[in-house]
Coordinates of C-alpha atoms in Angstrom, one line a residue:
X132 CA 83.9 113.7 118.5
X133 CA 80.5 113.4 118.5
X134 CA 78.9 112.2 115.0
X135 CA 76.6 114.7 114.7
X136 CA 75.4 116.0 110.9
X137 CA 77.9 118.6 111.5
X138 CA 80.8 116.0 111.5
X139 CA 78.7 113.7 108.8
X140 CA 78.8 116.3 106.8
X141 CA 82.9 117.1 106.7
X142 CA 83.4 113.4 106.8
X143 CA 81.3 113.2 103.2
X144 CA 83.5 116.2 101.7
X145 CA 87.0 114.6 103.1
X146 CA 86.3 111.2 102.4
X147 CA 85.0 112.8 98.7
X148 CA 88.0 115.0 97.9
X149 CA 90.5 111.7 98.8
X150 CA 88.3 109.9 96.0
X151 CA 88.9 112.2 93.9
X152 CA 92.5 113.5 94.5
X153 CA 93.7 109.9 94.6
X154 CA 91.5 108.6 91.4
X155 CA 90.1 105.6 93.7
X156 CA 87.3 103.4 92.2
X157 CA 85.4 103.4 96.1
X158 CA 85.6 103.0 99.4
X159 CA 83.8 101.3 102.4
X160 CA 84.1 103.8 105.9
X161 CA 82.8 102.4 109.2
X162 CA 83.6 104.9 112.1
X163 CA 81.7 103.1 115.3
X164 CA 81.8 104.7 118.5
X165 CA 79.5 104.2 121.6
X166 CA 77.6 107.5 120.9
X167 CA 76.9 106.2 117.3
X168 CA 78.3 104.9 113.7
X169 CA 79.0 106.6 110.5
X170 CA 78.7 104.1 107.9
X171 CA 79.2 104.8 104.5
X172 CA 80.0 103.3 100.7
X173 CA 81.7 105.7 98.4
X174 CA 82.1 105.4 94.1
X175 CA 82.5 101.9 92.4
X176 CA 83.1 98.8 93.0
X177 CA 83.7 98.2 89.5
X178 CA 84.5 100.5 86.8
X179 CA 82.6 99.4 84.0
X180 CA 80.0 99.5 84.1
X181 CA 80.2 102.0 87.1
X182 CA 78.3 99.7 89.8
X183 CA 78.0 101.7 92.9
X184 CA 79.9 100.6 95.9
X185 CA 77.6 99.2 99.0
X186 CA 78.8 98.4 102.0
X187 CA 78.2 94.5 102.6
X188 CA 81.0 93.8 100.2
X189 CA 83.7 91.1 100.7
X190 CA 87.6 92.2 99.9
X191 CA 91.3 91.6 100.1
X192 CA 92.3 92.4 103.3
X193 CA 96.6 92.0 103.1
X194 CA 98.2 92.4 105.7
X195 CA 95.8 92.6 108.0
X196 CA 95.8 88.8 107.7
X197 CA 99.2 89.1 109.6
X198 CA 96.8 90.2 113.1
X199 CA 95.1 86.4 112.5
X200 CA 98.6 84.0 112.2
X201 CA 100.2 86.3 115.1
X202 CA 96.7 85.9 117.0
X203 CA 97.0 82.4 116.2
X204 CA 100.7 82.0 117.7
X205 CA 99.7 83.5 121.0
X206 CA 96.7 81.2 121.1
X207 CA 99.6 78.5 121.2
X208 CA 101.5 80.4 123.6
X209 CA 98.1 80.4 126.0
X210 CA 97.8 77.1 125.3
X211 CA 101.2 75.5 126.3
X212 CA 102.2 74.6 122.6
X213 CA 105.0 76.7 122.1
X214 CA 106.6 80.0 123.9
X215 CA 107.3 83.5 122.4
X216 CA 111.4 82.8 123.3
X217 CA 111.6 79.4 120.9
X218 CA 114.1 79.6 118.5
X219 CA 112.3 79.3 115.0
X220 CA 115.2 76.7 114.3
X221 CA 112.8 74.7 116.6
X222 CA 110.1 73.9 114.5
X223 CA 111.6 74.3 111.2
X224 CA 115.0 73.9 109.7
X225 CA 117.2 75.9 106.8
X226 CA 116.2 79.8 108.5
X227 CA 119.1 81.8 108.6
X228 CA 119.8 82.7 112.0
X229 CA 117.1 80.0 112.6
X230 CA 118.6 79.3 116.3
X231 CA 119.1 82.8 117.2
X232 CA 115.6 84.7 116.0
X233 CA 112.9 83.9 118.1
X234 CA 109.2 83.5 117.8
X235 CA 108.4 87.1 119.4
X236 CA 111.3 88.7 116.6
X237 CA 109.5 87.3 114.1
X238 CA 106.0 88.8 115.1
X239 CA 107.7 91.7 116.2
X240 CA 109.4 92.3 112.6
X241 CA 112.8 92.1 114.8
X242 CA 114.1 89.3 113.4
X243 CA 116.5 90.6 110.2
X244 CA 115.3 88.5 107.7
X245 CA 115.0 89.7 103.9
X246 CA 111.6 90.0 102.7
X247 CA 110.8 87.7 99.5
X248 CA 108.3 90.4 98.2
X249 CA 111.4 92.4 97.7
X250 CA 113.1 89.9 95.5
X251 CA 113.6 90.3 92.2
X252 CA 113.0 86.6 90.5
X253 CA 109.8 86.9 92.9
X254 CA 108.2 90.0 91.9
X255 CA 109.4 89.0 87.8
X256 CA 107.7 85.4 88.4
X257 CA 104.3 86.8 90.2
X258 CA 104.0 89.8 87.4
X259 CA 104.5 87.0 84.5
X260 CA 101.7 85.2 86.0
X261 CA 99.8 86.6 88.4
X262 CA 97.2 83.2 88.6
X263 CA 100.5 80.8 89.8
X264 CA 99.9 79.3 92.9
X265 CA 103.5 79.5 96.0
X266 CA 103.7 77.7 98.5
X267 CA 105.6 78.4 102.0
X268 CA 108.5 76.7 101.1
X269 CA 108.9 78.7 97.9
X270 CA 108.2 82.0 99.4
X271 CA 111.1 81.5 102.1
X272 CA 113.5 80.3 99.2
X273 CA 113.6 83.5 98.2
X274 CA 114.3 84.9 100.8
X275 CA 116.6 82.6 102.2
X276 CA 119.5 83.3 99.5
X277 CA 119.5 86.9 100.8
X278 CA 121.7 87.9 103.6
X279 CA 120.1 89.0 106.9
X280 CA 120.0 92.8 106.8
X281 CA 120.7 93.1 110.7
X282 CA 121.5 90.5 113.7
X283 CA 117.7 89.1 115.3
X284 CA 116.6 91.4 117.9
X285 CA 118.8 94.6 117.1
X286 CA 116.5 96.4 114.6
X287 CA 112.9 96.9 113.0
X288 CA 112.2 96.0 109.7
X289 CA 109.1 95.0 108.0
X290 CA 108.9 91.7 106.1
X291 CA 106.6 89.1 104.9
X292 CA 109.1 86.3 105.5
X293 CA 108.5 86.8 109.3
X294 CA 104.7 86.2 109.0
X295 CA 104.7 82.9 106.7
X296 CA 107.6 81.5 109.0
X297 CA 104.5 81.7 111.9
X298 CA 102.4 80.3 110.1
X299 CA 104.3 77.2 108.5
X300 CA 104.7 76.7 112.7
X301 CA 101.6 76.9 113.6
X302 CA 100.7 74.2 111.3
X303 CA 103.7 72.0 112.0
X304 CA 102.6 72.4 115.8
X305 CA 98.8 72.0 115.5
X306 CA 98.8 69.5 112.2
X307 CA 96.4 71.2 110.7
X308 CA 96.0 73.6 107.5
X309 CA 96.8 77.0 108.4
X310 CA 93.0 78.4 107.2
X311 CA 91.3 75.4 108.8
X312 CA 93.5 76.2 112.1
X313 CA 92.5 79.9 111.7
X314 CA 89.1 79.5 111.3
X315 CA 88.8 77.2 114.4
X316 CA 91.0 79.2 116.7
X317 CA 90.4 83.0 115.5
X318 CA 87.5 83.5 113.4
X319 CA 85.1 81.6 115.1
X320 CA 85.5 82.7 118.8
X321 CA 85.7 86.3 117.3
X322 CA 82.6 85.9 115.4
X323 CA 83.8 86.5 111.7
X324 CA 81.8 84.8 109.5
X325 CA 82.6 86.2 106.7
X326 CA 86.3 86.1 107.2
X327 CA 87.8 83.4 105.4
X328 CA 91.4 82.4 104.4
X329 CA 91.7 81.0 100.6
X330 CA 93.9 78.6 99.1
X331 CA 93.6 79.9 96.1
X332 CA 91.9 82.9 94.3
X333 CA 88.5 82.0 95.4
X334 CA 86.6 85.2 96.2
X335 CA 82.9 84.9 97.8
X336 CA 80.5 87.1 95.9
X337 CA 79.7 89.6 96.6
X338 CA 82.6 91.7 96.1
X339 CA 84.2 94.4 94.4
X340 CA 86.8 94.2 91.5
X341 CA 90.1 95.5 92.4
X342 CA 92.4 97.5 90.6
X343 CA 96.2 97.6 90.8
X344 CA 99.5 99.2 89.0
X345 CA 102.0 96.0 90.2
X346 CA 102.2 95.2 86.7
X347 CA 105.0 94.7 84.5
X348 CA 104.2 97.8 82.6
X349 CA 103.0 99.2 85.1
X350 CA 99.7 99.7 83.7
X351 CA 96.5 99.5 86.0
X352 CA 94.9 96.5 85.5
X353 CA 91.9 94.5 87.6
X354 CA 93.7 92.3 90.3
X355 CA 90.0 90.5 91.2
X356 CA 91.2 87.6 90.6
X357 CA 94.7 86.9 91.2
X358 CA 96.2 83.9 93.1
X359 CA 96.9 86.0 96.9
X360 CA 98.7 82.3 97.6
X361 CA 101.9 84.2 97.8
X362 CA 100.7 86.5 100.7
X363 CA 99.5 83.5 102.5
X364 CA 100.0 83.6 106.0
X365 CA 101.0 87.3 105.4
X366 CA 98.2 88.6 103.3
X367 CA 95.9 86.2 101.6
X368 CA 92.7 86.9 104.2
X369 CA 89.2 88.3 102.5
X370 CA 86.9 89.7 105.2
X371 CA 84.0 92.1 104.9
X372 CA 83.3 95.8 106.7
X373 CA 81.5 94.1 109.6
X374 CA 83.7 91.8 110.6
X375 CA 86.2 94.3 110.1
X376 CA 84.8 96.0 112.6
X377 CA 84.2 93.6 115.1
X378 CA 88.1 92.4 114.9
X379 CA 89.3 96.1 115.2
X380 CA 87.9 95.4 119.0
X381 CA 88.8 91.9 119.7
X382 CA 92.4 92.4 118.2
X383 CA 93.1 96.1 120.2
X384 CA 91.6 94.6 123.8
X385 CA 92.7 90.9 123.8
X386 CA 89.6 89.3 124.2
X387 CA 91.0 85.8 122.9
X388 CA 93.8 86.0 125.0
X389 CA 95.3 85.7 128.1
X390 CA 95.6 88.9 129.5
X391 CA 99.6 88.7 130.2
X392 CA 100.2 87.4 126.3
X393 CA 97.8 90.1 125.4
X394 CA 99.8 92.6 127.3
X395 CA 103.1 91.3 125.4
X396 CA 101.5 91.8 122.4
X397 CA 101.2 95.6 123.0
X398 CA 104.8 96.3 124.6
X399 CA 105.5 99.2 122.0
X400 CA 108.7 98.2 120.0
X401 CA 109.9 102.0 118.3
X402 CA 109.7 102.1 114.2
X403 CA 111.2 105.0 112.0
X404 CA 107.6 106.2 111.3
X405 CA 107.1 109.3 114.0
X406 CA 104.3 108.4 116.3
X407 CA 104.3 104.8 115.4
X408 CA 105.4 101.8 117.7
X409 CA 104.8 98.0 116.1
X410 CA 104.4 95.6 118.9
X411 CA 103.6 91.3 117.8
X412 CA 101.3 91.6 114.7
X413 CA 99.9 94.9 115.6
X414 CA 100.5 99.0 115.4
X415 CA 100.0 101.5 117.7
X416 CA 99.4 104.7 115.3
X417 CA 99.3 108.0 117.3
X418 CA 96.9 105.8 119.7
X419 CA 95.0 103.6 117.1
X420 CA 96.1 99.9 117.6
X421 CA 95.4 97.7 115.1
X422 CA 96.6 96.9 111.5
X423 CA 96.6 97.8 107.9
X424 CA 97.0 95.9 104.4
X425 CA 97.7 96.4 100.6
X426 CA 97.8 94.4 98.3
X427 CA 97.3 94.4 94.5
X428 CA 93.8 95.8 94.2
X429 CA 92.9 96.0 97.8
X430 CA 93.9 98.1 100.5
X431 CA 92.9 98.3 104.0
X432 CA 93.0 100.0 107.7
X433 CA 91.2 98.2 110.8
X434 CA 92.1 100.2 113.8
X435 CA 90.6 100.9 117.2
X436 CA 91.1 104.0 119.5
X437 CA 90.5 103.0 123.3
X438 CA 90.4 106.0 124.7
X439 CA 87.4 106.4 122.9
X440 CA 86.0 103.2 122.3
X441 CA 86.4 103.5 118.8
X442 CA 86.9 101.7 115.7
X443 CA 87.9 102.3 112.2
X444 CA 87.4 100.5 109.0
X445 CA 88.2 101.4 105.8
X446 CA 88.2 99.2 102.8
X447 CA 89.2 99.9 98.8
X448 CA 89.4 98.5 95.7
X449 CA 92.9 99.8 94.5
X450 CA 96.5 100.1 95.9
X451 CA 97.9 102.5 93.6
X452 CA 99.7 105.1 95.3
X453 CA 99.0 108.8 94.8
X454 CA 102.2 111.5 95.5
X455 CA 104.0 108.5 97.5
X456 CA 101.1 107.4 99.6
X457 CA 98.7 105.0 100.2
X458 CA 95.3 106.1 99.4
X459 CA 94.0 103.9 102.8
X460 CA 96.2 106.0 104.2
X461 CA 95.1 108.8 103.3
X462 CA 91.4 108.2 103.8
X463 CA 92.2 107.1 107.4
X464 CA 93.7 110.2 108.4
X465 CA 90.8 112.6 106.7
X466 CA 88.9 110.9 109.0
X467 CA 90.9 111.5 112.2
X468 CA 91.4 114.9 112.0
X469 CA 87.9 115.3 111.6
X470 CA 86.8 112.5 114.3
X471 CA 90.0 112.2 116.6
X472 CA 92.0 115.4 116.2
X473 CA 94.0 114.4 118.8
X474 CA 94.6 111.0 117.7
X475 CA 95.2 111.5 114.0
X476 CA 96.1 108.2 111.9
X477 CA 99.0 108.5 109.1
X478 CA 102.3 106.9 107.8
X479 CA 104.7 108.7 106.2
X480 CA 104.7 108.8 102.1
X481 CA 107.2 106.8 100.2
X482 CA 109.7 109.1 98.7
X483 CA 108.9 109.7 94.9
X484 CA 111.8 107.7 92.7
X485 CA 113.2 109.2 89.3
X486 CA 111.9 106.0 88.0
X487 CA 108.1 104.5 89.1
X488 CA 109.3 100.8 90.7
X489 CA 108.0 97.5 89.5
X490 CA 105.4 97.6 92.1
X491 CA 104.4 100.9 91.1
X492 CA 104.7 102.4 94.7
X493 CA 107.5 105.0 93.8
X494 CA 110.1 103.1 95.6
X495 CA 113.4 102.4 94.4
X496 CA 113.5 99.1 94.5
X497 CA 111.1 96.5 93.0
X498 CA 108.5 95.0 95.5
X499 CA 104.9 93.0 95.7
X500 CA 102.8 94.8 98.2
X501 CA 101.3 93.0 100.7
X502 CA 101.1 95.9 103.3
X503 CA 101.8 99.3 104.3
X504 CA 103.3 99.6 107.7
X505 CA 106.1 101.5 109.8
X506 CA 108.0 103.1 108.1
X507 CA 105.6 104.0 105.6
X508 CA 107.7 101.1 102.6
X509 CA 105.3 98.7 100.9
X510 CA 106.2 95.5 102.4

C-alpha cells in the first residue's frame, strides 16, 4: 500500500495504541518500500528520565543473530568447507545423535535436541547473575544431559542448542573467533557497520536501556547491561535500524550466496504456527521472510516482503509479554494490516499459565528468551 499521509496517519495511531496497550518504553519502525519509507521513533529509550527514542539507536537484536551464524554456514557450504548433509559428529564430538543430525537439521530446527534456555540450573544460574560470562561448551552441557525430544529429521522444534552447535563449527572449520569470522564473511560484504557481535556486555553508545521481567521475582528490571554471552551464536548480535534494514534484503534474496544454497535456504519446512514455514535460519511469515528476536530487554522483527519489495524493521527496548504475546509481535502485525493486508505478519500468543513462568512469558515451564519463533514458544 502506498505510504501516503492517509496510511502515515493509521500507522501513528496503531503503532501508538500497541505502546500503550502493551506498556512498552519505545519503539524504532522502518517500513521501506520502492514508492517510499515510513520511518519513525516512538516513547523512551530510557525511562528515567523519559529520553525520547530516536531512531539511530544501537540494540539487542536476539535471535535475529541466528540469520548471521546460518549465513555464515552456507558461506562454508559455497565455499567447499563443509556440506549441509555432514553429520555434526563431524566436527565436534559428545552431541547426542551427533552422527545422525545433520548440519541442515540443525539450521532447520530439525534436529531434536533440548534447548539449554529451557533448563532449569541454566535459567537459576543466569537469573542469579545475570553479568556471568558461558561459553559454548557450557551452553551445550546443559543441554546435553536432556534426552532428545524426537529422532533428527522427524520433527520441528525451536532451540538455541542448534544455533551455537553452528557456530562452535564454523570456528573449528575457519580457525577463527566466531564475531571476527562474522564480521569478515557477513557484515562486511552486506554493508553493516554498525552490526557487531560482543564477547561480552559491551554495548556501543548510543543506545537505548532495555527493560525485562526474566527475573527471579519476576520483577521488571533494566537488562542494558547484561552479559548476552549465553545467546552467543544464537542471540548475542547488537545492530541498529539501518542496517536492519539493509539485512532484511540481503538475507530474504540471497545476495551472499550462491543462488542454489540460497534456494535451500528457503525450501519451506511446515511449523505448528498457521501460516508459518521455517526454512535454515529464516521464516517465511504469511510471505515476510526473514527473522525475529527477544531477548531480555530487547526484542526485534527484520522481515522483507518480495512481492512488494519491502522491508520491515521494528526494534524495542522490552520483552515483556502482554496477554501471551510478544509486543514485536504485535507491533509487526499493526503494521501489516495496515501496509500489507494481504500479507499480515503474526505468531500465535503463548497460552496464559495459572502461574507467570520464570521467564515471565506465561509459559509453563521456565525459559531464557532468546527469540520468538514458530510456534509462537520463547525459545
Amino acid at each position: 500500500m502506498p505510504l501516503t499521509s492517509d496510511v502515515t496517519s493509521r500507522l501513528d495511531a496503531a503503532i501508538g495504541r500497541v505502546l500503550t496497550e502493551a506498556s512498552v518504553p519505545g519503539v524504532i519502525v522502518d517500513v521501506a518500500t520502492p514508492q517510499g519509507e515510513y520511518l519513525k521513533a516512538f516513547g523512551v529509550s530510557e525511562r528515567v528520565p523519559g529520553t525520547a527514542m530516536v531512531t539511530g539507536l544501537n540494540m539487542r537484536i536476539g535471535s535475529v543473530t541466528k540469520t548471521f551464524t546460518v549465513t555464515g554456514v552456507l558461506r562454508l557450504v559455497d565455499q567447499g568447507k563443509v556440506a549441509l548433509d555432514d553429520p555434526i559428529g563431524k566436527y565436534l564430538t559428545g552431541v547426542p545423535n551427533g552422527e545422525q543430525i545433520t548440519l541442515r537439521q540443525l539450521a532447520g530446527m530439525r534436529s531434536g535436541l533440548f534447548s539449554y534456555t529451557k533448563d532449569e540450573d541454566f535459567v537459576r544460574a543466569f537469573q542469579a547473575d545475570p553479568q556471568r560470562p558461558f561459553t559454548p561448551d557450557q551452553l551445550t552441557a546443559y543441554a546435553f544431559r536432556h534426552p532428545v525430544n524426537f529422532a533428527p529429521g522427524t520433527d520441528f522444534e525451536y532451540s538455541n542448542t542448534n544455533t551455537v552447535l553452528l557456530g562452535q563449527v564454523i570456528e573449528k572449520v575457519d580457525g577463527r573467533p566466531l564475531g571476527d569470522f562474522l564480521k569478515k564473511e557477513v557484515f562486511e560484504p552486506a554493508d553493516l557497520g554498525r552490526t557487531v557481535f560482543p564477547t561480552d556486555n559491551a554495548f556501543p553508545q548510543p543506545h537505548a536501556r532495555g527493560y525485562t521481567d526474566q527475573t527471579a521475582s519476576g520483577t521488571i528490571q533494566d537488562a542494558t547491561d547484561w552479559n548476552p554471552s549465553w545467546g552467543w551464536a544464537a542471540g548475542a548480535a547488537i545492530s541498529d535500524r539501518a542496517d536492519m534494514k539493509k539485512w532484511a534484503k540481503v538475507l530474504a534474496t540471497g545476495s551472499l550466496l550462491k543462488p542454489q544454497t540460497q534456494a535451500q535456504r528457503l525450501e519451506p519446512q511446515p511449523t505448528t504456527a498457521q501460516g508459518t514455514s521455517y526454512g535454515l535460519g529464516i521464516f517465511n511469515n504469511h510471505g515476510w521472510i526473514g527473522h525475529n528476536g527477544s531477548l531480555p530487554g530487547y526484542q526485534a522483527v527484520v522481515v522483507y516482503l518480495p512481492s512488494a519489495q519491502a522491508s520491515l524493521v521494528v526494534l524495542l527496548n522490552t520483552d515483556v509479554a502482554y496477554r501471551g504475546s510478544e509486543p514485536s509481535t504485535l507491533f509487526a502485525k499493526a503494521i501489516t494490516e495496515i501496509v500489507s493486508p494481504a500479507n499480515v505478519y503474526d505468531l500465535p500468543a503463548v497460552p496464559q499459565a495459572d502461574e507467570p513462568s520464570q521467564s515471565g512469558s506465561g509459559s509453563p515451564s521456565p525459559e531464557v528468551s532468546s527469540s520468538v519463533t514458530p510456534p509462537g514458544q520463547s525459545a
